[in-house]
PDB file of C-alpha atoms in Angstrom:
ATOM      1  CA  UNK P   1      -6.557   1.711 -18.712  1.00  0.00           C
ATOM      2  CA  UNK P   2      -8.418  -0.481 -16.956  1.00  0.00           C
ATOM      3  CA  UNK P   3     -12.319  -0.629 -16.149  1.00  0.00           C
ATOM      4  CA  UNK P   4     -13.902  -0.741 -12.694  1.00  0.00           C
ATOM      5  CA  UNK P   5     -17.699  -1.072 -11.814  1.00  0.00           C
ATOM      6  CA  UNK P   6     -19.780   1.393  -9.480  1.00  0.00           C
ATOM      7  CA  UNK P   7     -23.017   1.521  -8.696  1.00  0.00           C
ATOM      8  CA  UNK P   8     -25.476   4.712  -9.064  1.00  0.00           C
ATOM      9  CA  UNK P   9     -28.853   4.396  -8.035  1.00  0.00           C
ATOM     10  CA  UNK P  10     -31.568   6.264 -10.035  1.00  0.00           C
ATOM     11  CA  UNK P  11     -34.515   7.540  -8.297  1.00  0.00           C
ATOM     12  CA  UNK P  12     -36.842   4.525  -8.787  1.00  0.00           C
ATOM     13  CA  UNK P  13     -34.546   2.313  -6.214  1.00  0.00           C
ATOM     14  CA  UNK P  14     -33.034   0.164  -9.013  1.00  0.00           C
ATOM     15  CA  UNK P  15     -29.406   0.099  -9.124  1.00  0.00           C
ATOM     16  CA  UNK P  16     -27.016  -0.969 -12.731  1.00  0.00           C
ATOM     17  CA  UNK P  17     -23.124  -0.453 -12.668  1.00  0.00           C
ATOM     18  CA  UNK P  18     -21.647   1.951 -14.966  1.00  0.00           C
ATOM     19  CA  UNK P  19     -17.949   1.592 -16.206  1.00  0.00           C
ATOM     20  CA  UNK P  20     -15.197   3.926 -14.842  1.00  0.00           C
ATOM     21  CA  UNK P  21     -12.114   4.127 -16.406  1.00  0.00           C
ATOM     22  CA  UNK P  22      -9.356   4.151 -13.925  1.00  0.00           C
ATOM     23  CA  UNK P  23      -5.952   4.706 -15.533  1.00  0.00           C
ATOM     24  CA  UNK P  24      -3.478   2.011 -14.707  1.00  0.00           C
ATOM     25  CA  UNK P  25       0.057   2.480 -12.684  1.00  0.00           C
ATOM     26  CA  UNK P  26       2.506   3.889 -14.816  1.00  0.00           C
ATOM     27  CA  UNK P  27       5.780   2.734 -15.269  1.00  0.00           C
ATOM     28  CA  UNK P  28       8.222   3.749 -12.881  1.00  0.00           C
ATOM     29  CA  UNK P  29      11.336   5.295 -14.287  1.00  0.00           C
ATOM     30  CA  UNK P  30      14.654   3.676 -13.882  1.00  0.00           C
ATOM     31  CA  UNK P  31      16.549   4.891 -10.798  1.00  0.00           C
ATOM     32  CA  UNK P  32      18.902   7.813 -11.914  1.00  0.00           C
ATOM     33  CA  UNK P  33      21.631   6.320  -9.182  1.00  0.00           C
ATOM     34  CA  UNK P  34      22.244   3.496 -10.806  1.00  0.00           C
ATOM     35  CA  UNK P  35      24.053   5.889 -13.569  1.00  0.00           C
ATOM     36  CA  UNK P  36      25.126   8.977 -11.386  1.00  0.00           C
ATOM     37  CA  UNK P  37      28.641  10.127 -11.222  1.00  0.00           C
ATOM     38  CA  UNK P  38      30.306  10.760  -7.964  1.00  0.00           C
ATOM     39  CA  UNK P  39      29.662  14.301  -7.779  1.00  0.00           C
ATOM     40  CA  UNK P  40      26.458  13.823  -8.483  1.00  0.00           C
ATOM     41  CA  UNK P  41      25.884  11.229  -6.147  1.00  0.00           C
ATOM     42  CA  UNK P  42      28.107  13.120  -3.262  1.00  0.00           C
ATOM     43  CA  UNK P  43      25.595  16.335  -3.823  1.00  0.00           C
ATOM     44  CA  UNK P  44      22.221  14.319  -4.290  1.00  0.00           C
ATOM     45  CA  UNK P  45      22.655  16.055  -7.625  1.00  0.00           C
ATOM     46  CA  UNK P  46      20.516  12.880  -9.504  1.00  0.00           C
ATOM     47  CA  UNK P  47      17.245  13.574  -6.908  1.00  0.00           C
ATOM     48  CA  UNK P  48      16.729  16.666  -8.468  1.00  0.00           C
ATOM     49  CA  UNK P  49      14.231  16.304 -11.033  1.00  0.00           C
ATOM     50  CA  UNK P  50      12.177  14.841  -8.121  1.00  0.00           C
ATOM     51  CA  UNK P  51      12.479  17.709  -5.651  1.00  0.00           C
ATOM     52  CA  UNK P  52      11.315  20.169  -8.798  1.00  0.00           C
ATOM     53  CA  UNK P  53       7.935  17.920  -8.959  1.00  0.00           C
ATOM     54  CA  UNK P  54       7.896  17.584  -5.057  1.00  0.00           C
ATOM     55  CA  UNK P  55       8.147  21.765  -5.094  1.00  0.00           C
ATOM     56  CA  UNK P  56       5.454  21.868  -7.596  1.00  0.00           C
ATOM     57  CA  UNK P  57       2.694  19.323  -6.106  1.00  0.00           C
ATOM     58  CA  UNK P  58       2.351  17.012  -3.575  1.00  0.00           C
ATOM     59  CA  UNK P  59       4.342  13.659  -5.045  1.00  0.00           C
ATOM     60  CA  UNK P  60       2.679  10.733  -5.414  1.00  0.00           C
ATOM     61  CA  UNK P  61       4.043   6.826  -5.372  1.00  0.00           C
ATOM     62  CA  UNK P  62       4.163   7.012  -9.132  1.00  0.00           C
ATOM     63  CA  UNK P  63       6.582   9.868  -8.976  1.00  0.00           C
ATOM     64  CA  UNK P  64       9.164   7.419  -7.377  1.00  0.00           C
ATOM     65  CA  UNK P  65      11.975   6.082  -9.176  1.00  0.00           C
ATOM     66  CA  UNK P  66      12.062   2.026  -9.220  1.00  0.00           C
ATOM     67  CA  UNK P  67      14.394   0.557  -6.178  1.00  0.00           C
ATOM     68  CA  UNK P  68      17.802  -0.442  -7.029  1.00  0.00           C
ATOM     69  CA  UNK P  69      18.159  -4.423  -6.793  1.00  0.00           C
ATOM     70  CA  UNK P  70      20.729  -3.355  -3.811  1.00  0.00           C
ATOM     71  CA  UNK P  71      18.461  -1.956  -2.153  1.00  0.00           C
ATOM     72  CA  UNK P  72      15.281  -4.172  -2.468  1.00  0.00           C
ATOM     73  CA  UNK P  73      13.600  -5.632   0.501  1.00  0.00           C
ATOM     74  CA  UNK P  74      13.991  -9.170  -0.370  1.00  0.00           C
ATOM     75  CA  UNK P  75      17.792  -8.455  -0.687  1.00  0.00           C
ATOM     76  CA  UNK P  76      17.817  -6.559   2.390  1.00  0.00           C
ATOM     77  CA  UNK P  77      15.751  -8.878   4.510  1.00  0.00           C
ATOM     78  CA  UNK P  78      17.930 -12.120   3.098  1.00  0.00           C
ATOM     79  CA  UNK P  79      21.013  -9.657   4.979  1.00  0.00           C
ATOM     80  CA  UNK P  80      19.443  -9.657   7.783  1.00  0.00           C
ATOM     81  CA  UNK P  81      18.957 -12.906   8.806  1.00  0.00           C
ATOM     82  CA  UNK P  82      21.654 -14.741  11.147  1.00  0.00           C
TER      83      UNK P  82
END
């Protein structure tokens, strides 16, 4: 958890900070790819625990699974250069 500052102002005009507590990211959870089977990976089968929290809320960034080094940007954009 980490602590942030805000500032409330009390009637006289003065102004103090007050600590927040603002939970940290949590760790993302390894990508269930990486260990899917074929069937699973043929039928999406391994993205299902995420569309039963996307049906129950709105998802949020920590909901996401972490990117597979395949996939990463760096990789990706490396690939793309001539």
């Amino acid at each position: 958890v980490s602590l942030g500052h805000r500032l409330q102002k009390q009637p006289t005009g003065v102004a103090f900070t007050v600590g927040v507590m603002e939970p940290l990211e949590k760790e993302k959870e390894d990508n269930p790819s990486a260990t899917a089977n074929l069937l699973s990976k043929i039928f999406f089968c391994w993205l299902n625990p995420l569309f039963r929290a996307g049906y129950k809320r709105r998802l949020e960034e920590d909901d996401m699974y972490k990117v597979l080094p395949e996939d990463a940007s760096e990789r990706l954009g490396e690939e793309l250069q001539w």
